[in-house]
XYZ file of C-alpha atoms in Angstrom:
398
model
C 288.584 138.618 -37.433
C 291.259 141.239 -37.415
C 293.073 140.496 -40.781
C 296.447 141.839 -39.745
C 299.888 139.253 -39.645
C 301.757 139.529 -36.639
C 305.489 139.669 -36.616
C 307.089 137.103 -34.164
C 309.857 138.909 -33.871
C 308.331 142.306 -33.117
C 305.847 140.844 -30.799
C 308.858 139.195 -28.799
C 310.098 142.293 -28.616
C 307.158 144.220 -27.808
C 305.961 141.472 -24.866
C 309.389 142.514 -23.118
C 309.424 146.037 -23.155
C 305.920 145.992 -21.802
C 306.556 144.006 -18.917
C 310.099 145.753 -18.551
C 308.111 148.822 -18.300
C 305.269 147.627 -15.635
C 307.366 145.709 -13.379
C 309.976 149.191 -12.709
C 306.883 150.622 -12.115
C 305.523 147.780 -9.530
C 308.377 146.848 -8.001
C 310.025 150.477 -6.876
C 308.882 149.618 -3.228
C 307.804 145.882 -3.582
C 310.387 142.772 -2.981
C 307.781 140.454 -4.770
C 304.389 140.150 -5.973
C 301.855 137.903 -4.460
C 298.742 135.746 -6.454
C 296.714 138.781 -5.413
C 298.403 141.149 -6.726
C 298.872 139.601 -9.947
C 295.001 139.647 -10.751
C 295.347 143.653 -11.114
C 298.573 144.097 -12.146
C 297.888 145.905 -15.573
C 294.972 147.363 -16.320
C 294.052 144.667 -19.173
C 292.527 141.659 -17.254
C 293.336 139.172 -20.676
C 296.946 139.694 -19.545
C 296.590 139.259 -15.545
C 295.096 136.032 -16.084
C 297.400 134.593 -18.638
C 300.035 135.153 -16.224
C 297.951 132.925 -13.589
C 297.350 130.369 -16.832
C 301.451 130.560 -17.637
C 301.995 129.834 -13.842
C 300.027 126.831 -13.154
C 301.074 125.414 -16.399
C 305.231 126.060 -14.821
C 303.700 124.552 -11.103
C 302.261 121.506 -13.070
C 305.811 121.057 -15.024
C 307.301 121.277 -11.120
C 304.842 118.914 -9.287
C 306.241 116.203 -11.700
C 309.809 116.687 -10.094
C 307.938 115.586 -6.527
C 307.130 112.244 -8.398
C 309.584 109.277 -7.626
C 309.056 105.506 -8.621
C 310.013 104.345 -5.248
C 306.724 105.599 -3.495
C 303.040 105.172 -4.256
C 301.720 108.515 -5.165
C 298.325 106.906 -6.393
C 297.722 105.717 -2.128
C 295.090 108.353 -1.147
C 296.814 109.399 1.806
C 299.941 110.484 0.185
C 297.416 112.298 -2.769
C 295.578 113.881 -0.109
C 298.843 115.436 1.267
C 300.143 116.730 -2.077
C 296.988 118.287 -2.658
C 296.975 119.740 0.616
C 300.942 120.942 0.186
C 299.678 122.495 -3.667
C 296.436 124.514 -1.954
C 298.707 125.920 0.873
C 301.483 127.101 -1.098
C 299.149 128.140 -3.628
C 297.958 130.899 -0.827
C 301.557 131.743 -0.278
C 302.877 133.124 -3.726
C 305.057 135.199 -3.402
C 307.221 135.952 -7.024
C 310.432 137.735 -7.567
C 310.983 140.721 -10.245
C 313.266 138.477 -11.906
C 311.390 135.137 -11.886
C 308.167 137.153 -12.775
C 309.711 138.899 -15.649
C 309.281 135.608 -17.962
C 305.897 134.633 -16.833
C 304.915 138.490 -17.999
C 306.213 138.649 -20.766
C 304.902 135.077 -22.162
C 301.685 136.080 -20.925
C 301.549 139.280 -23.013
C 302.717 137.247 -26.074
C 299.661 134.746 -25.451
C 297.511 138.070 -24.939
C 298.398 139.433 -28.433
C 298.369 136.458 -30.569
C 294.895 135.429 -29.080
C 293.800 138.946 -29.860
C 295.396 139.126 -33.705
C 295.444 135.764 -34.883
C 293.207 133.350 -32.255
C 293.355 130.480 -34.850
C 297.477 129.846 -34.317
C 296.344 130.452 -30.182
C 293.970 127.822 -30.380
C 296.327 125.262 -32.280
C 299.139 125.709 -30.064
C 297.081 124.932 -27.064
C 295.595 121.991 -28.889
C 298.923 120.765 -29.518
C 300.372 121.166 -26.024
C 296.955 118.997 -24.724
C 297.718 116.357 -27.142
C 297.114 112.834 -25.725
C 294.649 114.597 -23.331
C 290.376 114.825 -23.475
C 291.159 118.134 -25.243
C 287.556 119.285 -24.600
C 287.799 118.882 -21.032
C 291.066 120.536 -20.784
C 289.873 123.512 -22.726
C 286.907 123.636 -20.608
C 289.178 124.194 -17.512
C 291.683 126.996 -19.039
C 288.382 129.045 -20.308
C 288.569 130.669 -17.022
C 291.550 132.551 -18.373
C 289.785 133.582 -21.510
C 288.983 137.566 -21.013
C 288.205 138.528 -24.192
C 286.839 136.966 -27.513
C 284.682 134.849 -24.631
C 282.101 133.877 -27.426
C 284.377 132.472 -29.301
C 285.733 130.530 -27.031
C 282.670 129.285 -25.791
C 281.350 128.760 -29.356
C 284.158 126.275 -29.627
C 283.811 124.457 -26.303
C 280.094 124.124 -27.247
C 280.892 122.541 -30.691
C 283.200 119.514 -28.827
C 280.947 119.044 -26.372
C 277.847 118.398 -28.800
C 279.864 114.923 -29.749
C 282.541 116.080 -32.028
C 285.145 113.654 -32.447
C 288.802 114.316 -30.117
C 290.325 113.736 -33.602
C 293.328 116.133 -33.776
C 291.874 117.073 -37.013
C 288.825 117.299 -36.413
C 289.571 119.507 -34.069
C 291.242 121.952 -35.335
C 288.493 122.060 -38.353
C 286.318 123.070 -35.604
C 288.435 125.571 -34.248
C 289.273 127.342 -37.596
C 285.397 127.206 -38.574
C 284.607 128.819 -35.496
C 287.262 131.691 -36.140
C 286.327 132.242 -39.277
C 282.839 132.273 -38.659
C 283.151 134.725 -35.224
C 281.372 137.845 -35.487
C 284.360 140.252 -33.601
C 283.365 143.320 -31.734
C 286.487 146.216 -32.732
C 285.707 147.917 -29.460
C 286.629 144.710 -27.710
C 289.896 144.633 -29.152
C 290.617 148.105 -29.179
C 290.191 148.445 -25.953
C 293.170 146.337 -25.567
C 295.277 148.294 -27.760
C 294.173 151.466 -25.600
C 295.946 149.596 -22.488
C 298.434 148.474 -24.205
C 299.405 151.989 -26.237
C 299.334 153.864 -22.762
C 302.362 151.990 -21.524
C 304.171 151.134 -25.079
C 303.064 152.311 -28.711
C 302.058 148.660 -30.036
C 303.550 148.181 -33.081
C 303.570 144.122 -33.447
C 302.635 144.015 -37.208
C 304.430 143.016 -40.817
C 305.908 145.585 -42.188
C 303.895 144.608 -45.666
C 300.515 145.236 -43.796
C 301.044 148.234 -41.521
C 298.079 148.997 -38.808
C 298.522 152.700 -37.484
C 298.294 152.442 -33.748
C 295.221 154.022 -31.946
C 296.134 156.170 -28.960
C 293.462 156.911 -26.760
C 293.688 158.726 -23.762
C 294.853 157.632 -20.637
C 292.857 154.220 -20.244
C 291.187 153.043 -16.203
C 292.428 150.238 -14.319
C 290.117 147.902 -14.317
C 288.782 147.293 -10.148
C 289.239 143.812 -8.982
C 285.794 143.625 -6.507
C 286.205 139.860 -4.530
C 288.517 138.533 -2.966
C 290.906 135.526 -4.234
C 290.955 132.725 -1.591
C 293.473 130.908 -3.334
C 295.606 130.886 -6.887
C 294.895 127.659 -8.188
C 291.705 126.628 -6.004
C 292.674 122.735 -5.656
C 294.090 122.899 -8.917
C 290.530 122.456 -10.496
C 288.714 125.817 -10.686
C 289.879 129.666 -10.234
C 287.033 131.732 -9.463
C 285.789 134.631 -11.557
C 286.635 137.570 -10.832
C 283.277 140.388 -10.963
C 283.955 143.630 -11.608
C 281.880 146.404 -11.764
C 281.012 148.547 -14.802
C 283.213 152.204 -15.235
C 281.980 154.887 -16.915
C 284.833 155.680 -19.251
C 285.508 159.405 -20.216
C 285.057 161.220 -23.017
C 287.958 161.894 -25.002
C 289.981 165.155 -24.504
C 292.208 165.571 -27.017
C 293.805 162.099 -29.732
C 297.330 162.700 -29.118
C 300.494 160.356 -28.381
C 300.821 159.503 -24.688
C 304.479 160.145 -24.938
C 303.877 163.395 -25.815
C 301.764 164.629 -22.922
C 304.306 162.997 -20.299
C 306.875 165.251 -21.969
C 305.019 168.542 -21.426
C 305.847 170.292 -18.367
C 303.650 170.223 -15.182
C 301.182 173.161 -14.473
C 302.153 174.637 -11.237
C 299.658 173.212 -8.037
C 296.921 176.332 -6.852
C 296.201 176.364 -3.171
C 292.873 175.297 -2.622
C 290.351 177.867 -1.235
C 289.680 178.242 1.919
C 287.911 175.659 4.048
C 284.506 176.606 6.232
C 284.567 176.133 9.736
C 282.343 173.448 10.210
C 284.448 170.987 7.835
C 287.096 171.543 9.924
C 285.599 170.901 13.166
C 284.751 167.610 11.972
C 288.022 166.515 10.836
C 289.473 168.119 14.134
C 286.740 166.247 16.093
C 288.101 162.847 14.579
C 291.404 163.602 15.456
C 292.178 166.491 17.808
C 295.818 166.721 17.557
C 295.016 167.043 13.434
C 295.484 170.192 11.758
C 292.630 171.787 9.599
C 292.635 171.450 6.304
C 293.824 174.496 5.730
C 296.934 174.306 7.418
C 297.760 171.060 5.933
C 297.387 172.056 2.096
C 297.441 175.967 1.840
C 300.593 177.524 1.806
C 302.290 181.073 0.290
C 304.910 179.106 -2.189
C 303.404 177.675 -5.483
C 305.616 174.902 -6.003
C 304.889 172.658 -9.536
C 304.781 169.011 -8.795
C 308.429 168.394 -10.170
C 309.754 170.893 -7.474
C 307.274 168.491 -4.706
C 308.116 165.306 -5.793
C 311.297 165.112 -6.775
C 311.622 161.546 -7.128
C 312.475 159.260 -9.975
C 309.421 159.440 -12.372
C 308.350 156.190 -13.711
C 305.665 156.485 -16.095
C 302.737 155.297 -12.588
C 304.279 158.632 -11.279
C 303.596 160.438 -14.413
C 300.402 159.435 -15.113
C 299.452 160.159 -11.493
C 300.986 163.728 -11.606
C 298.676 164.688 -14.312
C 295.700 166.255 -13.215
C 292.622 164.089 -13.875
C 288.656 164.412 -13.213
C 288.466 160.489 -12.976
C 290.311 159.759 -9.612
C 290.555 155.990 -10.946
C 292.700 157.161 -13.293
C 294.705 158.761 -11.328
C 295.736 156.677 -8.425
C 298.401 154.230 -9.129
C 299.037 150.432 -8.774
C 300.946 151.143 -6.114
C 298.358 153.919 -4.352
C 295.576 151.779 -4.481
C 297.022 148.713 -2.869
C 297.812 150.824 -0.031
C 294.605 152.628 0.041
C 292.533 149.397 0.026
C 294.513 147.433 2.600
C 295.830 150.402 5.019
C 292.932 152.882 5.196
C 289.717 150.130 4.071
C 291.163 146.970 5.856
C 291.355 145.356 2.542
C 287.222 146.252 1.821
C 287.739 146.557 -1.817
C 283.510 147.397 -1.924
C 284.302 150.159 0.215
C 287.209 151.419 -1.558
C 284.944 151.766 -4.817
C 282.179 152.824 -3.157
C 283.736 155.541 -1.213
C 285.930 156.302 -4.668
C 282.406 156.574 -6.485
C 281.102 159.469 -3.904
C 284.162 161.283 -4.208
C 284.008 161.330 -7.741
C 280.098 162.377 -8.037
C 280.801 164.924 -5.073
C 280.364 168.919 -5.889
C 283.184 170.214 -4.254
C 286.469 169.345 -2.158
C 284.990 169.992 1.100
C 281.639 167.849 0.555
C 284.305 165.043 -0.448
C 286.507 165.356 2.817
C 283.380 165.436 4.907
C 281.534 162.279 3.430
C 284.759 160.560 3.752
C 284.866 161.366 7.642
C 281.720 160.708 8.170
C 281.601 157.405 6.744
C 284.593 155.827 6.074
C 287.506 157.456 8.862
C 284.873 156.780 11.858
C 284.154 153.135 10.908
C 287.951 152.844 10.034
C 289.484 154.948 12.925
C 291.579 156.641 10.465
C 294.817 158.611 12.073
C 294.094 161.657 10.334
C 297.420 162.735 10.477
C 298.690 159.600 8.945
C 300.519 159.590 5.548
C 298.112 157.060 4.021
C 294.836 159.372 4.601
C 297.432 162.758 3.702
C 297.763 160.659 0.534
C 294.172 160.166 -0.292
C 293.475 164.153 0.395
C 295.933 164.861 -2.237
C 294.639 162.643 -4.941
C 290.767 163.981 -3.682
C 292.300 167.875 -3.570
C 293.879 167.321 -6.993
C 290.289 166.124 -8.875
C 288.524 169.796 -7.451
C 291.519 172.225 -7.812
């Protein structure tokens, strides 16, 4: 395993400038962020679903408060309700920045010392499920464990093959398994890739310095199903499939800072449509102008001059141009792409993003997307959702 110490107090630190950092970005337009939303928040999945793992652990601590000794809460009817009440509001989450600020920021903690030191992750947890059947308990959070899965399930496999729930014992078996775990580095520096884009990590003793790798821009990671519900009658969340990305090759090893810094290239007009693309789009929507009218134009403005609005570092990222369009659509850009212009078809959305990107030129792009996606969808082509999705398309072939 990764041999580096890391520093509480830097990793504090660290956890809350992260989350600082993605919830300005998430919640510029958004009043709070629902169980959903949370799964794709950032693109490193560990930390999405150690927020959901921090959160059930706070609704457990609150169910308690419902508890009175004046009533019966072991009479089935009454546990039937409760469970009932728990599933429904578990549908309904709905967090505020504030109130979600702690919950991120513990769950990036969690994230790093599971991914630097997973022995002092492992004790903690077996300490707070003291008094409990720690195998079974572990059994039901390893639906939060993202990465180092073997390990985890190395360990699981060990207590369940009649090791004794000795606290001892148990962590003997837990720091065996550690120190025995074969760790893939791409694995975890994956998860420094993420985690560099938004903040340069830098979580370690000063008496055992790890340079920080900075890769370039990393992909959010697609979330492909549907969640039905948060806690799923408190006994099982569902996995969560995703489908494989090709990741890109490398341009250039340089700090992210320093690229948001430089300034933006100015836009070029795009050239000139044919006829028949056109026709199409106009048949769609009559009252829509071509193509050409809606993105040509005689004044080269740069993308500071177009958007002048309060960059955050989503709208930097996004201003950059990019020949992965995954990369370059924000949090923000895809929630309202899936749910406004696919109905919430996530397949669809990824499917539709996957024939843009393997497309030969702007116009094949805007014509697939007519023909397949605004027709089944009965897109307003002059709507600012679809004018929205041009852009990002017209920015990947200019």
């Amino acid at each position: 395993m990764h041999g580096s110490k890391l520093n509480p107090q830097a990793t504090s630190q660290y956890a809350n400038t992260y989350s600082q950092k993605i919830l300005d970005d998430f919640f510029q337009e958004k009043e709070g962020i629902t169980g959903q939303e949370i799964i794709s928040l950032t693109p490193i999945k560990q930390v999405n679903f150690f927020v959901l793992k921090v959160l059930f652990e706070e609704w457990q601590e609150e169910t308690k408060k419902f508890k009175s000794p004046y009533f019966d809460y072991r009479n089935e009817e009454v546990n039937t309700a409760l469970k009932t009440l728990v599933n429904t509001l578990s549908k309904h989450i709905l967090i505020q920045k504030d109130d979600f600020h702690e919950l991120l920021t513990r769950a990036v903690e969690q994230t790093l010392v599971w991914l630097y030191d997973p022995t002092a992750f492992l004790l903690e947890e077996a300490q707070k499920l003291e008094g409990k059947d720690i195998c079974k308990e572990l059994k039901a959070e390893s639906k939060y464990i993202k990465v180092y899965k073997d390990l985890y399930d190395s360990i699981l496999n060990n207590l369940e093959s009649g090791v004794s729930t000795d606290k001892a014992v148990v962590q003997s078996v837990m720091k065996n398994a550690v120190g025995n775990y074969k760790e893939d580095p791409a694995e975890r520096e994956e998860v420094e890739t993420f985690f560099n884009a938004v903040v340069p990590l830098d979580v370690f003793k000063t008496d055992e310095p790890i340079p920080a790798k900075v890769k370039p821009e990393p992909e959010v990671e697609a979330v492909t199903e549907e969640e039905d519900s948060f806690f799923d009658s408190l006994e099982e969340l569902p996995e969560i499939e995703q489908e494989e990305e090709t990741k890109p090759e490398p341009k250039e090893d340089k700090p992210l800072s320093e690229g948001m810094n430089e300034q933006f290239e100015p836009e070029v007009a795009p050239r000139k449509k044919t006829e028949p693309l056109a026709k199409k789009i106009a048949s769609t929507n009559p009252s829509s102008p071509n193509l050409n009218e809606q993105f040509a134009g005689e004044d080269i403005q740069t993308l500071n001059q177009r958007f002048e609005e309060k960059e955050t570092i989503a709208s930097q990222l996004e201003s950059k141009p990019t020949e992965e369009l995954t990369r370059s659509i924000s949090i923000n850009q895809r929630y309202m792409f899936v749910n406004d212009l696919f109905e919430g078809n996530e397949k669809d959305y990824e499917k539709a993003l996957y024939q843009m990107e393997t497309s030969k030129s702007f116009d094949a792009s805007v014509e697939l997307l007519v023909q397949s996606y605004a027709k089944k969808y009965t897109w307003d082509m002059n709507s600012d959702e679809v004018k929205e999705l041009l852009k990002v398309i017209f920015k990947r072939f200019r």
